[in-house]
């Protein structure tokens, strides 16, 4: 026998021994959790035009070499993992990848038989196992088995090292419930709060409420896409909606900065540096969101992380600055953003492989949901402040600051409300106010007017409302339910006014009141009624002067 034939025989025996012998380097599935790290695990291959068959996956694996890690890479990759299950049971394989356009899994037995396990592509209509923020597929063993697990992936970007976790069915179901329930609760909270903020905007028409709705809503919607929640409702075979989360992030932080700018009223402080920073960041983030539509996804990914880093610094700086000014809105804003910023730090560090936090998305979602609650509370405090300011301005514009009774503007509002209802107008003029001012001083004159308004309110408020319409002029407006009551009410009012005149004269002998009464049945409009009451008041004032002289 020649030397060449001997060598061929030895190689043949070695091949059969290696192929049919038990897997010497297989990962044993004999505990609840097995993790295979992304260290020379994956082999980059040329992407296929259509989802590849098992033979194509195996062939591409043979013609490629391992890469040290998939962190920051993109494209198609394949791996071959030897597994050994000493018992029957169901396992679940979880590739740690956020974005997977195509994901295929095959099982090859020791005998060479190949079974397609799952198509876990994110754009696949029917996911083999629904897991938020990732993918999973079932690996069943009906008897003790050993063989090879083949996995093929295609993605536009791998943001983390793509480790593989293999969990027993019980552990996976617990993990699935934990991840899915917390994700859906957090997303639901954000979307609900966004709807509440939008309803506030529709009612109050304030831009800050609209920006709050955008801040909270776009974050919630972005995570609904990124987590796969939207994909479980409607999956498109031609478009992977998981990517939309990153595309929406730039717009979300743009709205966040715009909300902060309005929340702390930086729009009224044009020279404020912090306000200018928020304003320019709003515009820059929005511009980035538009530009992202034209850029490859890996650049979109890094732009989102850069914006997150800037927003962390800007939001915390704003929160601490406003808190130092004792702005009570800052306590909610700062608390929420501190939680959110801390979670973003963990999230960004995880994507750059600086820390190991396999559930970083859940940390971000929970922190963001709490942040959104705080943001809506900040909006609520802002609206309360604005309501108080509006009420103060309304009061100051409708009430006389000296006597605290209504002014002419409020009288006009009340006259408009009367429409066709019956009413009585009494025109009242204080007598002798010039003598009081000249003889006792204007301070005493003001005191007289305050006292006169108080006495009018005490004597007349039961039947109507007092308004100060001039220096010493008051108008008493009496609304009447029934027109037939007008004559009797005029008599009653005359008696009360006479009593009021005497009371004022007792306290201020040099003064008193002159009045004129007119009713709606005598005139065509409240303007005519005011004129008639004014004329009658002057007639009585002239009579008072003749009596004094």
PDB file of N, CA and C in Angstrom, residues 132-225:
ATOM      1  N   UNK A 132     -40.856  41.501  23.804  1.00  0.00           N
ATOM      2  CA  UNK A 132     -40.547  42.904  23.562  1.00  0.00           C
ATOM      3  C   UNK A 132     -39.037  43.136  23.601  1.00  0.00           C
ATOM      4  N   UNK A 133     -38.555  44.024  22.749  1.00  0.00           N
ATOM      5  CA  UNK A 133     -37.152  44.456  22.675  1.00  0.00           C
ATOM      6  C   UNK A 133     -36.217  43.354  22.199  1.00  0.00           C
ATOM      7  N   UNK A 134     -36.740  42.318  21.608  1.00  0.00           N
ATOM      8  CA  UNK A 134     -35.869  41.255  21.140  1.00  0.00           C
ATOM      9  C   UNK A 134     -36.667  40.180  20.429  1.00  0.00           C
ATOM     10  N   UNK A 135     -35.970  39.092  20.105  1.00  0.00           N
ATOM     11  CA  UNK A 135     -36.598  37.976  19.423  1.00  0.00           C
ATOM     12  C   UNK A 135     -36.325  36.701  20.197  1.00  0.00           C
ATOM     13  N   UNK A 136     -37.163  35.726  19.947  1.00  0.00           N
ATOM     14  CA  UNK A 136     -36.977  34.425  20.580  1.00  0.00           C
ATOM     15  C   UNK A 136     -37.619  33.362  19.698  1.00  0.00           C
ATOM     16  N   UNK A 137     -37.067  32.182  19.765  1.00  0.00           N
ATOM     17  CA  UNK A 137     -37.692  31.061  19.049  1.00  0.00           C
ATOM     18  C   UNK A 137     -37.506  29.795  19.885  1.00  0.00           C
ATOM     19  N   UNK A 138     -38.386  28.862  19.624  1.00  0.00           N
ATOM     20  CA  UNK A 138     -38.452  27.639  20.425  1.00  0.00           C
ATOM     21  C   UNK A 138     -37.505  26.583  19.861  1.00  0.00           C
ATOM     22  N   UNK A 139     -36.821  25.891  20.779  1.00  0.00           N
ATOM     23  CA  UNK A 139     -35.915  24.788  20.423  1.00  0.00           C
ATOM     24  C   UNK A 139     -36.401  23.544  21.168  1.00  0.00           C
ATOM     25  N   UNK A 140     -37.240  22.720  20.521  1.00  0.00           N
ATOM     26  CA  UNK A 140     -37.823  21.564  21.231  1.00  0.00           C
ATOM     27  C   UNK A 140     -36.961  20.299  21.090  1.00  0.00           C
ATOM     28  N   UNK A 141     -36.906  19.552  22.169  1.00  0.00           N
ATOM     29  CA  UNK A 141     -36.253  18.243  22.152  1.00  0.00           C
ATOM     30  C   UNK A 141     -37.256  17.226  22.692  1.00  0.00           C
ATOM     31  N   UNK A 142     -37.624  16.252  21.852  1.00  0.00           N
ATOM     32  CA  UNK A 142     -38.583  15.230  22.266  1.00  0.00           C
ATOM     33  C   UNK A 142     -37.895  14.036  22.918  1.00  0.00           C
ATOM     34  N   UNK A 143     -36.578  14.062  22.870  1.00  0.00           N
ATOM     35  CA  UNK A 143     -35.777  13.005  23.495  1.00  0.00           C
ATOM     36  C   UNK A 143     -34.381  13.585  23.703  1.00  0.00           C
ATOM     37  N   UNK A 144     -33.545  12.942  24.501  1.00  0.00           N
ATOM     38  CA  UNK A 144     -32.164  13.407  24.619  1.00  0.00           C
ATOM     39  C   UNK A 144     -31.526  13.523  23.241  1.00  0.00           C
ATOM     40  N   UNK A 145     -30.951  14.673  22.966  1.00  0.00           N
ATOM     41  CA  UNK A 145     -30.461  14.943  21.610  1.00  0.00           C
ATOM     42  C   UNK A 145     -29.178  15.748  21.662  1.00  0.00           C
ATOM     43  N   UNK A 146     -28.460  15.701  20.542  1.00  0.00           N
ATOM     44  CA  UNK A 146     -27.298  16.557  20.341  1.00  0.00           C
ATOM     45  C   UNK A 146     -27.225  16.889  18.862  1.00  0.00           C
ATOM     46  N   UNK A 147     -26.635  18.001  18.561  1.00  0.00           N
ATOM     47  CA  UNK A 147     -26.557  18.419  17.163  1.00  0.00           C
ATOM     48  C   UNK A 147     -26.059  19.852  17.068  1.00  0.00           C
ATOM     49  N   UNK A 148     -26.421  20.491  15.953  1.00  0.00           N
ATOM     50  CA  UNK A 148     -25.945  21.839  15.692  1.00  0.00           C
ATOM     51  C   UNK A 148     -27.122  22.791  15.483  1.00  0.00           C
ATOM     52  N   UNK A 149     -27.018  23.965  16.109  1.00  0.00           N
ATOM     53  CA  UNK A 149     -27.993  25.040  15.902  1.00  0.00           C
ATOM     54  C   UNK A 149     -27.384  26.043  14.931  1.00  0.00           C
ATOM     55  N   UNK A 150     -28.064  26.232  13.803  1.00  0.00           N
ATOM     56  CA  UNK A 150     -27.629  27.198  12.804  1.00  0.00           C
ATOM     57  C   UNK A 150     -28.532  28.427  12.884  1.00  0.00           C
ATOM     58  N   UNK A 151     -27.918  29.597  12.931  1.00  0.00           N
ATOM     59  CA  UNK A 151     -28.697  30.843  12.988  1.00  0.00           C
ATOM     60  C   UNK A 151     -28.157  31.807  11.937  1.00  0.00           C
ATOM     61  N   UNK A 152     -29.084  32.365  11.178  1.00  0.00           N
ATOM     62  CA  UNK A 152     -28.737  33.353  10.163  1.00  0.00           C
ATOM     63  C   UNK A 152     -29.427  34.676  10.514  1.00  0.00           C
ATOM     64  N   UNK A 153     -28.653  35.774  10.529  1.00  0.00           N
ATOM     65  CA  UNK A 153     -29.193  37.095  10.851  1.00  0.00           C
ATOM     66  C   UNK A 153     -28.830  38.093   9.763  1.00  0.00           C
ATOM     67  N   UNK A 154     -29.764  39.030   9.541  1.00  0.00           N
ATOM     68  CA  UNK A 154     -29.484  40.206   8.717  1.00  0.00           C
ATOM     69  C   UNK A 154     -30.018  41.423   9.455  1.00  0.00           C
ATOM     70  N   UNK A 155     -29.204  42.474   9.555  1.00  0.00           N
ATOM     71  CA  UNK A 155     -29.632  43.704  10.227  1.00  0.00           C
ATOM     72  C   UNK A 155     -28.864  44.883   9.662  1.00  0.00           C
ATOM     73  N   UNK A 156     -29.489  46.054   9.722  1.00  0.00           N
ATOM     74  CA  UNK A 156     -28.828  47.285   9.271  1.00  0.00           C
ATOM     75  C   UNK A 156     -27.813  47.785  10.297  1.00  0.00           C
ATOM     76  N   UNK A 157     -27.966  47.302  11.548  1.00  0.00           N
ATOM     77  CA  UNK A 157     -26.999  47.723  12.569  1.00  0.00           C
ATOM     78  C   UNK A 157     -27.144  46.810  13.778  1.00  0.00           C
ATOM     79  N   UNK A 158     -25.999  46.394  14.311  1.00  0.00           N
ATOM     80  CA  UNK A 158     -25.995  45.621  15.558  1.00  0.00           C
ATOM     81  C   UNK A 158     -25.492  46.554  16.664  1.00  0.00           C
ATOM     82  N   UNK A 159     -26.392  47.107  17.492  1.00  0.00           N
ATOM     83  CA  UNK A 159     -25.974  48.112  18.477  1.00  0.00           C
ATOM     84  C   UNK A 159     -25.214  47.533  19.665  1.00  0.00           C
ATOM     85  N   UNK A 160     -25.297  46.222  19.849  1.00  0.00           N
ATOM     86  CA  UNK A 160     -24.612  45.583  20.973  1.00  0.00           C
ATOM     87  C   UNK A 160     -23.959  44.291  20.479  1.00  0.00           C
ATOM     88  N   UNK A 161     -23.056  43.736  21.265  1.00  0.00           N
ATOM     89  CA  UNK A 161     -22.593  42.382  20.945  1.00  0.00           C
ATOM     90  C   UNK A 161     -23.790  41.427  20.962  1.00  0.00           C
ATOM     91  N   UNK A 162     -23.891  40.570  19.967  1.00  0.00           N
ATOM     92  CA  UNK A 162     -25.053  39.689  19.839  1.00  0.00           C
ATOM     93  C   UNK A 162     -24.758  38.379  20.560  1.00  0.00           C
ATOM     94  N   UNK A 163     -24.973  38.411  21.881  1.00  0.00           N
ATOM     95  CA  UNK A 163     -24.872  37.170  22.653  1.00  0.00           C
ATOM     96  C   UNK A 163     -26.121  36.332  22.406  1.00  0.00           C
ATOM     97  N   UNK A 164     -26.039  35.069  22.759  1.00  0.00           N
ATOM     98  CA  UNK A 164     -27.192  34.164  22.673  1.00  0.00           C
ATOM     99  C   UNK A 164     -27.516  33.642  24.067  1.00  0.00           C
ATOM    100  N   UNK A 165     -28.769  33.770  24.446  1.00  0.00           N
ATOM    101  CA  UNK A 165     -29.225  33.185  25.704  1.00  0.00           C
ATOM    102  C   UNK A 165     -30.158  32.028  25.380  1.00  0.00           C
ATOM    103  N   UNK A 166     -29.955  30.912  26.040  1.00  0.00           N
ATOM    104  CA  UNK A 166     -30.822  29.747  25.850  1.00  0.00           C
ATOM    105  C   UNK A 166     -31.457  29.457  27.208  1.00  0.00           C
ATOM    106  N   UNK A 167     -32.771  29.621  27.275  1.00  0.00           N
ATOM    107  CA  UNK A 167     -33.505  29.499  28.529  1.00  0.00           C
ATOM    108  C   UNK A 167     -34.441  28.305  28.498  1.00  0.00           C
ATOM    109  N   UNK A 168     -34.610  27.688  29.645  1.00  0.00           N
ATOM    110  CA  UNK A 168     -35.620  26.640  29.752  1.00  0.00           C
ATOM    111  C   UNK A 168     -36.995  27.278  29.611  1.00  0.00           C
ATOM    112  N   UNK A 169     -38.000  26.471  29.314  1.00  0.00           N
ATOM    113  CA  UNK A 169     -39.336  27.015  29.050  1.00  0.00           C
ATOM    114  C   UNK A 169     -39.873  27.792  30.237  1.00  0.00           C
ATOM    115  N   UNK A 170     -39.692  27.272  31.445  1.00  0.00           N
ATOM    116  CA  UNK A 170     -40.198  27.963  32.633  1.00  0.00           C
ATOM    117  C   UNK A 170     -39.534  29.307  32.846  1.00  0.00           C
ATOM    118  N   UNK A 171     -38.214  29.336  32.697  1.00  0.00           N
ATOM    119  CA  UNK A 171     -37.474  30.597  32.871  1.00  0.00           C
ATOM    120  C   UNK A 171     -37.869  31.591  31.790  1.00  0.00           C
ATOM    121  N   UNK A 172     -38.016  31.101  30.553  1.00  0.00           N
ATOM    122  CA  UNK A 172     -38.383  32.004  29.463  1.00  0.00           C
ATOM    123  C   UNK A 172     -39.764  32.604  29.679  1.00  0.00           C
ATOM    124  N   UNK A 173     -40.735  31.804  30.059  1.00  0.00           N
ATOM    125  CA  UNK A 173     -42.098  32.319  30.247  1.00  0.00           C
ATOM    126  C   UNK A 173     -42.133  33.388  31.329  1.00  0.00           C
ATOM    127  N   UNK A 174     -41.357  33.179  32.397  1.00  0.00           N
ATOM    128  CA  UNK A 174     -41.266  34.198  33.439  1.00  0.00           C
ATOM    129  C   UNK A 174     -40.600  35.465  32.894  1.00  0.00           C
ATOM    130  N   UNK A 175     -39.522  35.288  32.151  1.00  0.00           N
ATOM    131  CA  UNK A 175     -38.814  36.431  31.553  1.00  0.00           C
ATOM    132  C   UNK A 175     -39.716  37.157  30.554  1.00  0.00           C
ATOM    133  N   UNK A 176     -40.447  36.406  29.749  1.00  0.00           N
ATOM    134  CA  UNK A 176     -41.351  36.989  28.761  1.00  0.00           C
ATOM    135  C   UNK A 176     -42.448  37.818  29.427  1.00  0.00           C
ATOM    136  N   UNK A 177     -43.042  37.269  30.489  1.00  0.00           N
ATOM    137  CA  UNK A 177     -44.098  37.999  31.202  1.00  0.00           C
ATOM    138  C   UNK A 177     -43.542  39.279  31.820  1.00  0.00           C
ATOM    139  N   UNK A 178     -42.387  39.196  32.411  1.00  0.00           N
ATOM    140  CA  UNK A 178     -41.767  40.359  33.063  1.00  0.00           C
ATOM    141  C   UNK A 178     -41.471  41.458  32.048  1.00  0.00           C
ATOM    142  N   UNK A 179     -40.825  41.085  30.952  1.00  0.00           N
ATOM    143  CA  UNK A 179     -40.444  42.074  29.936  1.00  0.00           C
ATOM    144  C   UNK A 179     -41.673  42.654  29.248  1.00  0.00           C
ATOM    145  N   UNK A 180     -42.572  41.801  28.792  1.00  0.00           N
ATOM    146  CA  UNK A 180     -43.727  42.261  28.020  1.00  0.00           C
ATOM    147  C   UNK A 180     -44.691  43.099  28.848  1.00  0.00           C
ATOM    148  N   UNK A 181     -44.987  42.649  30.065  1.00  0.00           N
ATOM    149  CA  UNK A 181     -45.968  43.368  30.881  1.00  0.00           C
ATOM    150  C   UNK A 181     -45.448  44.747  31.273  1.00  0.00           C
ATOM    151  N   UNK A 182     -44.195  44.823  31.721  1.00  0.00           N
ATOM    152  CA  UNK A 182     -43.634  46.123  32.099  1.00  0.00           C
ATOM    153  C   UNK A 182     -43.544  47.063  30.897  1.00  0.00           C
ATOM    154  N   UNK A 183     -43.187  46.517  29.749  1.00  0.00           N
ATOM    155  CA  UNK A 183     -43.086  47.351  28.548  1.00  0.00           C
ATOM    156  C   UNK A 183     -44.438  47.908  28.147  1.00  0.00           C
ATOM    157  N   UNK A 184     -45.449  47.044  28.110  1.00  0.00           N
ATOM    158  CA  UNK A 184     -46.776  47.489  27.680  1.00  0.00           C
ATOM    159  C   UNK A 184     -47.394  48.460  28.682  1.00  0.00           C
ATOM    160  N   UNK A 185     -47.150  48.227  29.963  1.00  0.00           N
ATOM    161  CA  UNK A 185     -47.674  49.150  30.974  1.00  0.00           C
ATOM    162  C   UNK A 185     -47.041  50.523  30.815  1.00  0.00           C
ATOM    163  N   UNK A 186     -45.712  50.551  30.673  1.00  0.00           N
ATOM    164  CA  UNK A 186     -45.003  51.825  30.540  1.00  0.00           C
ATOM    165  C   UNK A 186     -45.437  52.571  29.278  1.00  0.00           C
ATOM    166  N   UNK A 187     -45.540  51.856  28.164  1.00  0.00           N
ATOM    167  CA  UNK A 187     -45.955  52.483  26.907  1.00  0.00           C
ATOM    168  C   UNK A 187     -47.387  52.993  27.018  1.00  0.00           C
ATOM    169  N   UNK A 188     -48.268  52.202  27.640  1.00  0.00           N
ATOM    170  CA  UNK A 188     -49.664  52.619  27.805  1.00  0.00           C
ATOM    171  C   UNK A 188     -49.768  53.866  28.671  1.00  0.00           C
ATOM    172  N   UNK A 189     -48.965  53.937  29.726  1.00  0.00           N
ATOM    173  CA  UNK A 189     -48.967  55.118  30.593  1.00  0.00           C
ATOM    174  C   UNK A 189     -48.567  56.352  29.790  1.00  0.00           C
ATOM    175  N   UNK A 190     -47.504  56.224  28.989  1.00  0.00           N
ATOM    176  CA  UNK A 190     -47.035  57.374  28.211  1.00  0.00           C
ATOM    177  C   UNK A 190     -48.073  57.832  27.192  1.00  0.00           C
ATOM    178  N   UNK A 191     -48.685  56.892  26.473  1.00  0.00           N
ATOM    179  CA  UNK A 191     -49.671  57.266  25.456  1.00  0.00           C
ATOM    180  C   UNK A 191     -50.923  57.856  26.090  1.00  0.00           C
ATOM    181  N   UNK A 192     -51.307  57.332  27.259  1.00  0.00           N
ATOM    182  CA  UNK A 192     -52.470  57.884  27.958  1.00  0.00           C
ATOM    183  C   UNK A 192     -52.195  59.308  28.426  1.00  0.00           C
ATOM    184  N   UNK A 193     -51.019  59.530  28.994  1.00  0.00           N
ATOM    185  CA  UNK A 193     -50.650  60.875  29.437  1.00  0.00           C
ATOM    186  C   UNK A 193     -50.567  61.843  28.256  1.00  0.00           C
ATOM    187  N   UNK A 194     -50.100  61.340  27.117  1.00  0.00           N
ATOM    188  CA  UNK A 194     -50.033  62.195  25.925  1.00  0.00           C
ATOM    189  C   UNK A 194     -51.430  62.621  25.490  1.00  0.00           C
ATOM    190  N   UNK A 195     -52.386  61.696  25.547  1.00  0.00           N
ATOM    191  CA  UNK A 195     -53.766  62.040  25.193  1.00  0.00           C
ATOM    192  C   UNK A 195     -54.328  63.065  26.176  1.00  0.00           C
ATOM    193  N   UNK A 196     -54.023  62.903  27.452  1.00  0.00           N
ATOM    194  CA  UNK A 196     -54.488  63.870  28.457  1.00  0.00           C
ATOM    195  C   UNK A 196     -53.916  65.257  28.170  1.00  0.00           C
ATOM    196  N   UNK A 197     -52.618  65.316  27.848  1.00  0.00           N
ATOM    197  CA  UNK A 197     -51.992  66.605  27.545  1.00  0.00           C
ATOM    198  C   UNK A 197     -52.599  67.225  26.297  1.00  0.00           C
ATOM    199  N   UNK A 198     -52.922  66.395  25.304  1.00  0.00           N
ATOM    200  CA  UNK A 198     -53.513  66.924  24.078  1.00  0.00           C
ATOM    201  C   UNK A 198     -54.924  67.456  24.330  1.00  0.00           C
ATOM    202  N   UNK A 199     -55.674  66.762  25.177  1.00  0.00           N
ATOM    203  CA  UNK A 199     -57.012  67.260  25.545  1.00  0.00           C
ATOM    204  C   UNK A 199     -56.888  68.599  26.267  1.00  0.00           C
ATOM    205  N   UNK A 200     -55.866  68.725  27.140  1.00  0.00           N
ATOM    206  CA  UNK A 200     -55.619  70.015  27.802  1.00  0.00           C
ATOM    207  C   UNK A 200     -55.358  71.105  26.768  1.00  0.00           C
ATOM    208  N   UNK A 201     -54.561  70.762  25.741  1.00  0.00           N
ATOM    209  CA  UNK A 201     -54.270  71.748  24.700  1.00  0.00           C
ATOM    210  C   UNK A 201     -55.537  72.197  23.989  1.00  0.00           C
ATOM    211  N   UNK A 202     -56.419  71.249  23.676  1.00  0.00           N
ATOM    212  CA  UNK A 202     -57.664  71.592  22.993  1.00  0.00           C
ATOM    213  C   UNK A 202     -58.531  72.508  23.842  1.00  0.00           C
ATOM    214  N   UNK A 203     -58.413  72.367  25.158  1.00  0.00           N
ATOM    215  CA  UNK A 203     -59.251  73.184  26.049  1.00  0.00           C
ATOM    216  C   UNK A 203     -58.635  74.550  26.337  1.00  0.00           C
ATOM    217  N   UNK A 204     -57.334  74.583  26.565  1.00  0.00           N
ATOM    218  CA  UNK A 204     -56.705  75.846  26.993  1.00  0.00           C
ATOM    219  C   UNK A 204     -55.984  76.568  25.869  1.00  0.00           C
ATOM    220  N   UNK A 205     -55.737  75.870  24.737  1.00  0.00           N
ATOM    221  CA  UNK A 205     -55.083  76.485  23.573  1.00  0.00           C
ATOM    222  C   UNK A 205     -53.708  77.059  23.911  1.00  0.00           C
ATOM    223  N   UNK A 206     -52.975  76.396  24.795  1.00  0.00           N
ATOM    224  CA  UNK A 206     -51.635  76.839  25.164  1.00  0.00           C
ATOM    225  C   UNK A 206     -50.596  75.923  24.504  1.00  0.00           C
ATOM    226  N   UNK A 207     -49.577  76.525  23.872  1.00  0.00           N
ATOM    227  CA  UNK A 207     -48.566  75.738  23.164  1.00  0.00           C
ATOM    228  C   UNK A 207     -47.835  74.773  24.084  1.00  0.00           C
ATOM    229  N   UNK A 208     -47.660  75.142  25.340  1.00  0.00           N
ATOM    230  CA  UNK A 208     -46.927  74.279  26.256  1.00  0.00           C
ATOM    231  C   UNK A 208     -47.610  72.928  26.403  1.00  0.00           C
ATOM    232  N   UNK A 209     -48.946  72.909  26.358  1.00  0.00           N
ATOM    233  CA  UNK A 209     -49.673  71.644  26.456  1.00  0.00           C
ATOM    234  C   UNK A 209     -49.473  70.803  25.201  1.00  0.00           C
ATOM    235  N   UNK A 210     -49.415  71.459  24.042  1.00  0.00           N
ATOM    236  CA  UNK A 210     -49.170  70.731  22.794  1.00  0.00           C
ATOM    237  C   UNK A 210     -47.765  70.138  22.782  1.00  0.00           C
ATOM    238  N   UNK A 211     -46.767  70.920  23.221  1.00  0.00           N
ATOM    239  CA  UNK A 211     -45.399  70.403  23.275  1.00  0.00           C
ATOM    240  C   UNK A 211     -45.278  69.262  24.287  1.00  0.00           C
ATOM    241  N   UNK A 212     -46.031  69.351  25.375  1.00  0.00           N
ATOM    242  CA  UNK A 212     -46.033  68.260  26.359  1.00  0.00           C
ATOM    243  C   UNK A 212     -46.595  66.986  25.737  1.00  0.00           C
ATOM    244  N   UNK A 213     -47.688  67.126  24.987  1.00  0.00           N
ATOM    245  CA  UNK A 213     -48.279  65.963  24.316  1.00  0.00           C
ATOM    246  C   UNK A 213     -47.288  65.355  23.326  1.00  0.00           C
ATOM    247  N   UNK A 214     -46.549  66.222  22.606  1.00  0.00           N
ATOM    248  CA  UNK A 214     -45.541  65.712  21.680  1.00  0.00           C
ATOM    249  C   UNK A 214     -44.385  65.046  22.394  1.00  0.00           C
ATOM    250  N   UNK A 215     -43.934  65.660  23.473  1.00  0.00           N
ATOM    251  CA  UNK A 215     -42.838  65.110  24.295  1.00  0.00           C
ATOM    252  C   UNK A 215     -43.191  63.699  24.769  1.00  0.00           C
ATOM    253  N   UNK A 216     -44.317  63.579  25.431  1.00  0.00           N
ATOM    254  CA  UNK A 216     -44.714  62.297  26.022  1.00  0.00           C
ATOM    255  C   UNK A 216     -45.159  61.317  24.942  1.00  0.00           C
ATOM    256  N   UNK A 217     -45.973  61.805  23.996  1.00  0.00           N
ATOM    257  CA  UNK A 217     -46.542  60.919  22.991  1.00  0.00           C
ATOM    258  C   UNK A 217     -45.520  60.344  22.040  1.00  0.00           C
ATOM    259  N   UNK A 218     -44.572  61.169  21.571  1.00  0.00           N
ATOM    260  CA  UNK A 218     -43.572  60.665  20.638  1.00  0.00           C
ATOM    261  C   UNK A 218     -42.620  59.683  21.307  1.00  0.00           C
ATOM    262  N   UNK A 219     -42.304  59.917  22.589  1.00  0.00           N
ATOM    263  CA  UNK A 219     -41.496  58.923  23.317  1.00  0.00           C
ATOM    264  C   UNK A 219     -42.262  57.606  23.441  1.00  0.00           C
ATOM    265  N   UNK A 220     -43.535  57.696  23.804  1.00  0.00           N
ATOM    266  CA  UNK A 220     -44.341  56.475  23.934  1.00  0.00           C
ATOM    267  C   UNK A 220     -44.495  55.754  22.612  1.00  0.00           C
ATOM    268  N   UNK A 221     -44.772  56.513  21.542  1.00  0.00           N
ATOM    269  CA  UNK A 221     -44.944  55.905  20.226  1.00  0.00           C
ATOM    270  C   UNK A 221     -43.623  55.319  19.728  1.00  0.00           C
ATOM    271  N   UNK A 222     -42.521  56.033  19.979  1.00  0.00           N
ATOM    272  CA  UNK A 222     -41.217  55.522  19.567  1.00  0.00           C
ATOM    273  C   UNK A 222     -40.890  54.188  20.212  1.00  0.00           C
ATOM    274  N   UNK A 223     -41.167  54.088  21.506  1.00  0.00           N
ATOM    275  CA  UNK A 223     -40.908  52.821  22.194  1.00  0.00           C
ATOM    276  C   UNK A 223     -41.899  51.743  21.791  1.00  0.00           C
ATOM    277  N   UNK A 224     -43.104  52.129  21.407  1.00  0.00           N
ATOM    278  CA  UNK A 224     -44.064  51.136  20.907  1.00  0.00           C
ATOM    279  C   UNK A 224     -43.538  50.487  19.627  1.00  0.00           C
ATOM    280  N   UNK A 225     -42.883  51.298  18.775  1.00  0.00           N
ATOM    281  CA  UNK A 225     -42.264  50.738  17.570  1.00  0.00           C
ATOM    282  C   UNK A 225     -41.005  49.949  17.916  1.00  0.00           C
TER     283      UNK A 225
END
